[in-house]
The first five atom37 places (N, CA, C, CB, O) and aatype in JSON, in Angstrom:
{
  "aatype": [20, 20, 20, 20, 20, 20, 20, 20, 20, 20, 20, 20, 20, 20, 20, 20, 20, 20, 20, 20, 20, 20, 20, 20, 20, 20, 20, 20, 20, 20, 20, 20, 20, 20, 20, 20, 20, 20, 20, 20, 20, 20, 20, 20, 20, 20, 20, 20, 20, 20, 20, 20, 20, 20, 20, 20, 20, 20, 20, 20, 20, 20, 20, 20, 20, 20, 20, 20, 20, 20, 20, 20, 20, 20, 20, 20, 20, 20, 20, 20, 20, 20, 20, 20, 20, 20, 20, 20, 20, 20, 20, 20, 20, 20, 20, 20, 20, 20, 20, 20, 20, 20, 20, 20, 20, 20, 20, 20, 20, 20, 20],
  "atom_mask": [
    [1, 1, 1, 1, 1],
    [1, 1, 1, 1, 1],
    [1, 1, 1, 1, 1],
    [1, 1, 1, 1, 1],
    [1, 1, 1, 1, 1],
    [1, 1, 1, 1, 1],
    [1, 1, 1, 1, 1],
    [1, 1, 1, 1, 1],
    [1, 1, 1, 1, 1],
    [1, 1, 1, 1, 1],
    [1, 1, 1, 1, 1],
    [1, 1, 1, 1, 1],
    [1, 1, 1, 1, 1],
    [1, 1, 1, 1, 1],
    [1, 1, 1, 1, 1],
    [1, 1, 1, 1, 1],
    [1, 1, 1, 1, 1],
    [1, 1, 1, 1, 1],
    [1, 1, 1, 1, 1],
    [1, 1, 1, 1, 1],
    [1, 1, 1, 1, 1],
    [1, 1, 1, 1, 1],
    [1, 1, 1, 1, 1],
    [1, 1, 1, 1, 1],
    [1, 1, 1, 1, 1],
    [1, 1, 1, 1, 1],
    [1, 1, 1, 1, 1],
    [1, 1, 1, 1, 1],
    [1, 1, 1, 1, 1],
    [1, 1, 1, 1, 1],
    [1, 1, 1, 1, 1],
    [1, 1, 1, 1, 1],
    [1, 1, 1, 1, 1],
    [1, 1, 1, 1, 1],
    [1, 1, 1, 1, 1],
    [1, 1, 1, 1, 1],
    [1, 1, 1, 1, 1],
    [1, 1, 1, 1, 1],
    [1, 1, 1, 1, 1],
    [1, 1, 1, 1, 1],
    [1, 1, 1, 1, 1],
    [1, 1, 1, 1, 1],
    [1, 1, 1, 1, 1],
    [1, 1, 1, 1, 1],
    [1, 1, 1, 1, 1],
    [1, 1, 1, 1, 1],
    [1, 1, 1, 1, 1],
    [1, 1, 1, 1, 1],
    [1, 1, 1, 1, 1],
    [1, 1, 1, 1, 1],
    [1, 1, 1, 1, 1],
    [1, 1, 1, 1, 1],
    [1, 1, 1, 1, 1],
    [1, 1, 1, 1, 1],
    [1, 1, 1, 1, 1],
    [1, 1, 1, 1, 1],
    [1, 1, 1, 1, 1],
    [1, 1, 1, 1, 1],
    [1, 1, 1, 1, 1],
    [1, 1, 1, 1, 1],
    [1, 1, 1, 1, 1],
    [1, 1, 1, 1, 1],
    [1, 1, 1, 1, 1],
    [1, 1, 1, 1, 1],
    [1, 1, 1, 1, 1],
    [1, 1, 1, 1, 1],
    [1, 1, 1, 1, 1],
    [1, 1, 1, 1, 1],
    [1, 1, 1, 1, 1],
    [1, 1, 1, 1, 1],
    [1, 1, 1, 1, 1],
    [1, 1, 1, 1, 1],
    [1, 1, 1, 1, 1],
    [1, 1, 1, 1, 1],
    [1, 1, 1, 1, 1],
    [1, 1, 1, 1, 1],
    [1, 1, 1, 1, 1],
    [1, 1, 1, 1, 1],
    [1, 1, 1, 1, 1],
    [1, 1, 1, 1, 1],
    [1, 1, 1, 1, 1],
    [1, 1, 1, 1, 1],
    [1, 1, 1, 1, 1],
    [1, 1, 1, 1, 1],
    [1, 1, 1, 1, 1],
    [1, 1, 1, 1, 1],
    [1, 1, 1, 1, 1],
    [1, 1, 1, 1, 1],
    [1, 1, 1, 1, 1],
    [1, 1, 1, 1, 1],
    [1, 1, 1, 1, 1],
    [1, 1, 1, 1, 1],
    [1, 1, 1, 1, 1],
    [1, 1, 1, 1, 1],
    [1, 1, 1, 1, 1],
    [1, 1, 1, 1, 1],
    [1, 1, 1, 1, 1],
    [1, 1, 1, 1, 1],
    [1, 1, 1, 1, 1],
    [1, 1, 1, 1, 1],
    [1, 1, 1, 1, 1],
    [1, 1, 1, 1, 1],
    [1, 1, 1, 1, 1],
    [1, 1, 1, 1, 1],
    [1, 1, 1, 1, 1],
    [1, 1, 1, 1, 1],
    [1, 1, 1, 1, 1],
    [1, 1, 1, 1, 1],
    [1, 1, 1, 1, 1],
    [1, 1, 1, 1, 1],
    [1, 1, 1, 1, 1]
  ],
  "atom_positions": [
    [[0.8, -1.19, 0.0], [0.0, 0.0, 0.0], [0.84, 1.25, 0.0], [-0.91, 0.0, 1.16], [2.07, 1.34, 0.02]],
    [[0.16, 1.95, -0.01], [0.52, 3.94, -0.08], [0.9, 3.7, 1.62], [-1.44, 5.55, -0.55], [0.47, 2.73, 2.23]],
    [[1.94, 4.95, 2.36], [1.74, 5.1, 3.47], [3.04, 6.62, 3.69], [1.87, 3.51, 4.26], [3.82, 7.12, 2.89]],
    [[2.75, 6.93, 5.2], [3.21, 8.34, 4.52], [4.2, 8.14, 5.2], [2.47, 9.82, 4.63], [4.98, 9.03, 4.86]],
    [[4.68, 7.53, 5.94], [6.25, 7.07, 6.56], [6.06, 5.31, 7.13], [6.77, 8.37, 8.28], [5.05, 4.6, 7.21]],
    [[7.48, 5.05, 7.45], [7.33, 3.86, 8.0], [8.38, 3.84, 9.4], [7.63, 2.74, 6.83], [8.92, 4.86, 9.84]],
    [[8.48, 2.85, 9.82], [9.72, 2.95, 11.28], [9.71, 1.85, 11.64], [9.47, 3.87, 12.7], [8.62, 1.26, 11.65]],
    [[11.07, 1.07, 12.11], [10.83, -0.15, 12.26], [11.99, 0.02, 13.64], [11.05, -1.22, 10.8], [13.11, 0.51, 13.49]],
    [[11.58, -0.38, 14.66], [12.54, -0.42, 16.08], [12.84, -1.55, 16.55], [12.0, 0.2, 17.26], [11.9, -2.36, 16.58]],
    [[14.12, -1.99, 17.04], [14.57, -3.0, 17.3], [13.56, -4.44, 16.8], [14.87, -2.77, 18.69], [13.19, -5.32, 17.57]],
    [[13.4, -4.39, 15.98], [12.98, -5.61, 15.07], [14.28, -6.72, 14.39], [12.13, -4.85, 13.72], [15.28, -6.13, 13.99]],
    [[14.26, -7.89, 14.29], [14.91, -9.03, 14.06], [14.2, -9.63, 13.13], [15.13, -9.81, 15.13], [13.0, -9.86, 13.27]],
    [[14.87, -9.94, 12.12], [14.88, -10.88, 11.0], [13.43, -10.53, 10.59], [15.21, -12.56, 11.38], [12.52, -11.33, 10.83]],
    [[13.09, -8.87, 9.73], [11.9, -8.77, 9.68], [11.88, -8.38, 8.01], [11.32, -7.76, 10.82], [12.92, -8.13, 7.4]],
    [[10.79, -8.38, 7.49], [10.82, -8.23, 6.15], [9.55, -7.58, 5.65], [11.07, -9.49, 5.53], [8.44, -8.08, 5.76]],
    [[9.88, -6.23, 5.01], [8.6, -5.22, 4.68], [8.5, -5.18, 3.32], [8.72, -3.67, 5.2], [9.34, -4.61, 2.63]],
    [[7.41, -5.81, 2.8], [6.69, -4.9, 0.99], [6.25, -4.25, 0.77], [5.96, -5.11, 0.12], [5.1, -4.59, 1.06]],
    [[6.17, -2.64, 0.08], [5.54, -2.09, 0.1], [5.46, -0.99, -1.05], [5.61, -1.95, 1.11], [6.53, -0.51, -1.41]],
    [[4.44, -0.6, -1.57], [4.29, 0.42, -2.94], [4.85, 1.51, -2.75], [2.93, 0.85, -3.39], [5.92, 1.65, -3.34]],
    [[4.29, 2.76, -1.81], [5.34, 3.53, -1.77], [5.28, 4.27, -0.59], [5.46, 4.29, -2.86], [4.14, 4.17, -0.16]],
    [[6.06, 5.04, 0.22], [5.85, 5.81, 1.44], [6.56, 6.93, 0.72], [6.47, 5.21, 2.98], [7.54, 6.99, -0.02]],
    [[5.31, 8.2, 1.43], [5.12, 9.44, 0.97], [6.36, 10.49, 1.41], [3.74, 9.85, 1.47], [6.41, 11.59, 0.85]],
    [[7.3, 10.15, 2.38], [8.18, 10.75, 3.53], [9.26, 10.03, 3.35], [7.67, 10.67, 5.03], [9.94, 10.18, 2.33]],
    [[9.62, 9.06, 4.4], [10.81, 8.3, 4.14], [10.14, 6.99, 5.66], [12.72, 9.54, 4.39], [9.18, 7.01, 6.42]],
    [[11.17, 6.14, 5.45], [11.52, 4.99, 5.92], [12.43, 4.78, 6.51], [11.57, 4.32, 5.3], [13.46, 5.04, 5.88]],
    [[12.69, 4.16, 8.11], [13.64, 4.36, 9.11], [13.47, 3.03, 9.75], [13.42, 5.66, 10.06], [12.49, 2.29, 9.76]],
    [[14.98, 2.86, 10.41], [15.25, 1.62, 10.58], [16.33, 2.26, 11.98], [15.91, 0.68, 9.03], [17.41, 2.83, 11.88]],
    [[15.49, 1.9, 13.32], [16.75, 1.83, 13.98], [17.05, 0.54, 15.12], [16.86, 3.21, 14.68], [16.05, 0.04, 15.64]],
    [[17.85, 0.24, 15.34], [18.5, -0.64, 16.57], [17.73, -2.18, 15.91], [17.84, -0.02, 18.61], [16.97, -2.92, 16.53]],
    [[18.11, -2.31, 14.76], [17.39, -3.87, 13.74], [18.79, -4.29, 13.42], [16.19, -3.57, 11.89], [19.93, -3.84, 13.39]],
    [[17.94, -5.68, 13.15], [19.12, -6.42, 12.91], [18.57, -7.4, 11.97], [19.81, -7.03, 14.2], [17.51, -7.96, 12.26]],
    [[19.49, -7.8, 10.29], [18.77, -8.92, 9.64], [17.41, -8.04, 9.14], [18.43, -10.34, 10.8], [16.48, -8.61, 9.69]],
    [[16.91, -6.98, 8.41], [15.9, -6.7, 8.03], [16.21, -6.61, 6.42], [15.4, -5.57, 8.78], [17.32, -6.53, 5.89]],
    [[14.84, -6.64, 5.77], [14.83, -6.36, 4.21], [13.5, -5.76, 3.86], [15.06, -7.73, 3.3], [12.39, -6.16, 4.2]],
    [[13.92, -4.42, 2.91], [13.07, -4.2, 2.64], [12.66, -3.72, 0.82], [12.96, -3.49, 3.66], [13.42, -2.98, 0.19]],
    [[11.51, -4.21, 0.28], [11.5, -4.2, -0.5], [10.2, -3.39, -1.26], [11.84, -5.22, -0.54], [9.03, -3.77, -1.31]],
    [[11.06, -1.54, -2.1], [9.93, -1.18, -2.79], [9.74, -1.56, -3.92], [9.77, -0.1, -2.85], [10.67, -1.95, -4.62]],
    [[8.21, -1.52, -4.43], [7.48, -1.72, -5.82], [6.85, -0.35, -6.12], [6.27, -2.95, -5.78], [5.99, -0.24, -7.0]],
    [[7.38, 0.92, -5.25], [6.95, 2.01, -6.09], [7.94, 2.85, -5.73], [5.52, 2.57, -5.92], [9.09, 2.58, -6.08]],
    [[7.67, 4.05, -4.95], [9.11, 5.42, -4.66], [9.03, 5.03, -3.14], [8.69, 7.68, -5.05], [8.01, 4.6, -2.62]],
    [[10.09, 5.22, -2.57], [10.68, 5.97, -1.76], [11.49, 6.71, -1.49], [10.82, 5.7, -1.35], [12.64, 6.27, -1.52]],
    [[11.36, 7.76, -1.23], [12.45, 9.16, -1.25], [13.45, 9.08, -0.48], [11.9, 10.51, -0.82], [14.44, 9.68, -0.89]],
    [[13.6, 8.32, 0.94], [14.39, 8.04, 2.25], [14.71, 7.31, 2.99], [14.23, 8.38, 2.87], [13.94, 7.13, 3.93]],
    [[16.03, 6.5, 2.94], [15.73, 5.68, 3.75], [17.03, 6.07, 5.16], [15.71, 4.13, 2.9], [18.24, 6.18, 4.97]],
    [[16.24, 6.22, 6.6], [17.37, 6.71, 7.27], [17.75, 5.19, 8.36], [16.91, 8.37, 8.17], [16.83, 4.55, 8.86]],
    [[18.53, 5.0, 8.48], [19.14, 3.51, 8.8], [19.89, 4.22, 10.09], [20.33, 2.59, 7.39], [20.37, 5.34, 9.92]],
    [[19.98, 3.62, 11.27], [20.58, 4.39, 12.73], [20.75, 2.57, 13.38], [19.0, 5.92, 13.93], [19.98, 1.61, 13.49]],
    [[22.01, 2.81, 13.65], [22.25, 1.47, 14.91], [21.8, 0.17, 14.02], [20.98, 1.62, 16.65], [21.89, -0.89, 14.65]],
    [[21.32, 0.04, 12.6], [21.0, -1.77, 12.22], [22.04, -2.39, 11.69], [19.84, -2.13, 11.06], [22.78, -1.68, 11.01]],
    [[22.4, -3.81, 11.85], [23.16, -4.33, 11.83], [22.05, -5.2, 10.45], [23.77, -4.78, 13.29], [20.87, -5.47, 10.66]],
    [[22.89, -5.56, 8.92], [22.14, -6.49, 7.89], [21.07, -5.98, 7.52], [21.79, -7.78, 8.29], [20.04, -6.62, 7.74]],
    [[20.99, -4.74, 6.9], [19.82, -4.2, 6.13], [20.3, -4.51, 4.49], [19.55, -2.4, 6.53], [21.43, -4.34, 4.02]],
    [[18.93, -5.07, 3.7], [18.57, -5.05, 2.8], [17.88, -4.58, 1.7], [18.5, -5.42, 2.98], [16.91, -5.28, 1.4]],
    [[18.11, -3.44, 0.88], [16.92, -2.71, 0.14], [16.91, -3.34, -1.17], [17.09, -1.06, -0.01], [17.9, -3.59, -1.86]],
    [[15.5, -3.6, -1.48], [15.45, -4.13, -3.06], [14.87, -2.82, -3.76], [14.31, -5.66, -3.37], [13.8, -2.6, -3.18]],
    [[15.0, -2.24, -4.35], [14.32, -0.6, -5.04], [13.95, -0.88, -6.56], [15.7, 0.94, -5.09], [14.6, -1.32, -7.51]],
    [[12.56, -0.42, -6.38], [12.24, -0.4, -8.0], [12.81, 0.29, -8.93], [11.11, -0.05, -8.27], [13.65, 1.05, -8.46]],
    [[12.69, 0.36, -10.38], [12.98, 1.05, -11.21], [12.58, 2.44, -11.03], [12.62, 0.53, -12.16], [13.26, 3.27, -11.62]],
    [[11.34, 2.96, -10.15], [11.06, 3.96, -10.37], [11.53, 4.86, -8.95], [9.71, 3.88, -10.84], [11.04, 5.95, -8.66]],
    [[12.59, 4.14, -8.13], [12.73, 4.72, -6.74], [14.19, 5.3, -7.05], [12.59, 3.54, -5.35], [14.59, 6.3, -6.46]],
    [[15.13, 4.49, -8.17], [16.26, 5.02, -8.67], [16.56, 6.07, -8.41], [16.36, 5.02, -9.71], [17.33, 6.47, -7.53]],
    [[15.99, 6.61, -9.13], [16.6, 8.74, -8.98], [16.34, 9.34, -8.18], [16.15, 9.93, -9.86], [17.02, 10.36, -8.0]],
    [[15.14, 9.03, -7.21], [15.1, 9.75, -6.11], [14.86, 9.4, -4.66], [14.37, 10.46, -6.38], [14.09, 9.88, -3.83]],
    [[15.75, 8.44, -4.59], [15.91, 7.48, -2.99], [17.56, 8.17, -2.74], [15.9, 5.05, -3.2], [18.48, 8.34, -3.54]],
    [[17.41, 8.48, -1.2], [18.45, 8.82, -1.11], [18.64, 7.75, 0.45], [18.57, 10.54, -1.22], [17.77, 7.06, 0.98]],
    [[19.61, 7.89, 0.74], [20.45, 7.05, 2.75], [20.73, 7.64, 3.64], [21.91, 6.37, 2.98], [21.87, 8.0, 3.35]],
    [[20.58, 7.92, 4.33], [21.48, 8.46, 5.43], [21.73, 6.96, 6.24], [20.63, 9.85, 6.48], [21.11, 5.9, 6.15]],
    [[22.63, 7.25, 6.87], [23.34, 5.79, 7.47], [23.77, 6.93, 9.01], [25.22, 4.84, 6.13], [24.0, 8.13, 9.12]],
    [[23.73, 5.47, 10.28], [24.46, 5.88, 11.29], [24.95, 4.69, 12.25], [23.7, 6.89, 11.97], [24.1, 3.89, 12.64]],
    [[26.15, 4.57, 12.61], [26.52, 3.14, 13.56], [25.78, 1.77, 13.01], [25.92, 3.37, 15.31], [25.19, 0.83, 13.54]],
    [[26.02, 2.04, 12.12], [25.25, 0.74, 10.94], [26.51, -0.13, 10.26], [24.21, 1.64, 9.29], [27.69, 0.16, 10.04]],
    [[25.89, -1.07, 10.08], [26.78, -2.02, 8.92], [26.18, -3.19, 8.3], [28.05, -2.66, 9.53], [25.11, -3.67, 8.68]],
    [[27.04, -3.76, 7.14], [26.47, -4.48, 6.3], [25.17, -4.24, 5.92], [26.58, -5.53, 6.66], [24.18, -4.82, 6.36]],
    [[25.22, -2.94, 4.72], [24.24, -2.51, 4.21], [24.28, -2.7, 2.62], [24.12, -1.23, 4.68], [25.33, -2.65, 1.97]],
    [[23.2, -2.91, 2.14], [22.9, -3.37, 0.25], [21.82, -2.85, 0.09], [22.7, -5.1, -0.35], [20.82, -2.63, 0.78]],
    [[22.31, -2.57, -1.4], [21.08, -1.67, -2.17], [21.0, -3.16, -3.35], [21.72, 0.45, -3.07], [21.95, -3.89, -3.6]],
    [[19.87, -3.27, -3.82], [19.66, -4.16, -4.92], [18.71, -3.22, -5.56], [19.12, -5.71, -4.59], [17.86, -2.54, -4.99]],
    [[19.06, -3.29, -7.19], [18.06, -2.76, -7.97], [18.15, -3.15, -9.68], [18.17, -1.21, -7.7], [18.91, -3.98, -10.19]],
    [[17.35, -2.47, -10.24], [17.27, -3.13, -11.18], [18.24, -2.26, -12.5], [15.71, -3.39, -11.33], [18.14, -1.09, -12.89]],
    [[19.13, -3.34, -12.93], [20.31, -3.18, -14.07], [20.03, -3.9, -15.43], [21.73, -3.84, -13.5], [20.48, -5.02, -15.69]],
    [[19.1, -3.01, -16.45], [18.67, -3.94, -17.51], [18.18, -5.12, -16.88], [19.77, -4.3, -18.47], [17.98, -5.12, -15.66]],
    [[17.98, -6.02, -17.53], [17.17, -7.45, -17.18], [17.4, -7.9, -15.73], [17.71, -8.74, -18.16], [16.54, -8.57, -15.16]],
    [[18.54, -7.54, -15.12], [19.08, -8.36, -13.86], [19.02, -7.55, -12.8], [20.53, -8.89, -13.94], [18.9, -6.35, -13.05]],
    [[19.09, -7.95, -11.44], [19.49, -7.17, -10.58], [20.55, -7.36, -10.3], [18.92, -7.09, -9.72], [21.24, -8.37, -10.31]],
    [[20.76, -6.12, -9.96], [22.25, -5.61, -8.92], [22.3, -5.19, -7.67], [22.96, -4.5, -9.37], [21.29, -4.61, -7.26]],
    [[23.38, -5.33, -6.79], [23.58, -5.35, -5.54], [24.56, -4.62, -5.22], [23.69, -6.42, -5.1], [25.57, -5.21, -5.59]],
    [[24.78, -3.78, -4.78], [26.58, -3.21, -4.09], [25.59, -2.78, -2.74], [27.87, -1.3, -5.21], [24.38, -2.81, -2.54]],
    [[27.07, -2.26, -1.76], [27.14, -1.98, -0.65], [26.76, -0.55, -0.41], [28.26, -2.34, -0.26], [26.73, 0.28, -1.32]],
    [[26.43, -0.25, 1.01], [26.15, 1.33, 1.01], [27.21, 1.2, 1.87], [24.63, 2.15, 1.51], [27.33, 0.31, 2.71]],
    [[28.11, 2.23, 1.63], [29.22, 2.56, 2.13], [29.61, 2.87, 3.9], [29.39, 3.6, 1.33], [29.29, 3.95, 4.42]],
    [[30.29, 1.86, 4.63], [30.09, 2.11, 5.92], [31.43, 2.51, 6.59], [29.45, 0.94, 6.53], [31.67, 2.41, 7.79]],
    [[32.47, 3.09, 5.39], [33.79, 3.26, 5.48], [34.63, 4.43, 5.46], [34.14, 2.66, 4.71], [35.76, 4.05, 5.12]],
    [[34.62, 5.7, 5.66], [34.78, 7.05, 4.99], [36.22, 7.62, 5.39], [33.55, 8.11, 5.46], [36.69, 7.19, 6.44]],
    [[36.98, 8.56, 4.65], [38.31, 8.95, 5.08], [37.66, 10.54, 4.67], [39.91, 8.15, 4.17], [37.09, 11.12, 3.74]],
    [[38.15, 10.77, 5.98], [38.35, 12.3, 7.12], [39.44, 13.01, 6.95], [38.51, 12.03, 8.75], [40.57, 12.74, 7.36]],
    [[38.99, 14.21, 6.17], [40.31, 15.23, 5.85], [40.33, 16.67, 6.57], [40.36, 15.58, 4.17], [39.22, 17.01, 6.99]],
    [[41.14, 17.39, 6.74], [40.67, 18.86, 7.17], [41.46, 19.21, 5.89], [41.16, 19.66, 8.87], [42.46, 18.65, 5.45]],
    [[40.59, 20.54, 5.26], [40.96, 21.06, 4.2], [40.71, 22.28, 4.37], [40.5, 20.56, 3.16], [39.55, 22.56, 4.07]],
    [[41.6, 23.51, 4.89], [41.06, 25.19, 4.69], [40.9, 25.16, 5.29], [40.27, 25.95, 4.09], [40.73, 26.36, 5.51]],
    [[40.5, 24.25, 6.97], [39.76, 24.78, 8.18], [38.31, 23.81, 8.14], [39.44, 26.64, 8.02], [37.45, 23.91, 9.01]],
    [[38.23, 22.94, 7.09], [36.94, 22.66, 6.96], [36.84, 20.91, 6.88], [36.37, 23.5, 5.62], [37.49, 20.38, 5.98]],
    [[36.27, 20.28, 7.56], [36.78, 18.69, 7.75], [35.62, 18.3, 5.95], [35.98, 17.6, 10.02], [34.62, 18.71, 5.36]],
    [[36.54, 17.45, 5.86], [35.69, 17.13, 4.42], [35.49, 15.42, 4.32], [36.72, 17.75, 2.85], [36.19, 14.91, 5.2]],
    [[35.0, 14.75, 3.8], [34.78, 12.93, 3.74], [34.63, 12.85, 2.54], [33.46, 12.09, 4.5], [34.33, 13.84, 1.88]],
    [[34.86, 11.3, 1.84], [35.32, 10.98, 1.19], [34.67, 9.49, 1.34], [36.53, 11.39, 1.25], [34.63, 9.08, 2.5]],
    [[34.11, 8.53, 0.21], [34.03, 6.79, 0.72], [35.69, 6.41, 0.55], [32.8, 5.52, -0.58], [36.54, 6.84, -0.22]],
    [[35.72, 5.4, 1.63], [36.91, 4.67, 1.65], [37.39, 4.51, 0.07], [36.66, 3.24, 2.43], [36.75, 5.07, -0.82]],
    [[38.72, 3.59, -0.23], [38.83, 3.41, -1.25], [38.73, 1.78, -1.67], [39.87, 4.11, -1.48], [39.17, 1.19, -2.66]],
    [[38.01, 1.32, -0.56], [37.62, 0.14, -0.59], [36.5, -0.12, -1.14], [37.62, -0.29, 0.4], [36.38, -1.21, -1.7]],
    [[35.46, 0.77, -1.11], [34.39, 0.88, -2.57], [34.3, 0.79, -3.59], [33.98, 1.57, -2.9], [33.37, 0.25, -4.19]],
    [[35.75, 1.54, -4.3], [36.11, 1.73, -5.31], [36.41, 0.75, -6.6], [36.87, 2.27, -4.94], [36.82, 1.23, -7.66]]
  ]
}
């Protein structure tokens, strides 16, 4: 269904379908979750889960964005011509001061 946010709290090995949420989608202190849209979501903010899974439609592509926090082992799956694809959301970053101004960077282990 339609819904205008979602939130999922310390939940284990849980698994959400859903068309589209109007706001964004949050995940904190989980572990082992997947979630999978079949329409947009604009947000997904991830805090403290350990094994999150996103499957994203074709039409959530361009405008799904992450925020991540004390998280790991995170995947985006989506759709690449006929197949899906999978990479990591980045849980690795290198910390610079530049001018006075701290700047980040993904590891180069992404790369």
């Amino acid at each position: 269904g339609k819904f205008k946010s979602l939130i999922l709290d310390k939940c284990t090995s849980c698994s959400v379908i859903f068309d589209t949420i109007i706001s964004s989608t949050e995940t904190v202190n989980c572990k082992k979750v997947k979630f999978q849209v079949n329409g947009i979501c604009p947000a997904f903010t991830i805090d403290k889960t350990v094994n999150i899974l996103i499957w994203l439609s074709k039409e959530s592509l361009s405008v799904t964005n992450f925020t991540t926090s004390l998280s790991s082992e995170m995947n985006v799956s989506f759709p690449d011509g006929e197949d899906m694809k999978e990479l990591p959301i980045p849980e690795q970053f290198v910390h610079k001061l530049v001018d006075g101004v701290v700047t980040s960077d993904v590891s180069d282990l992404y790369h």
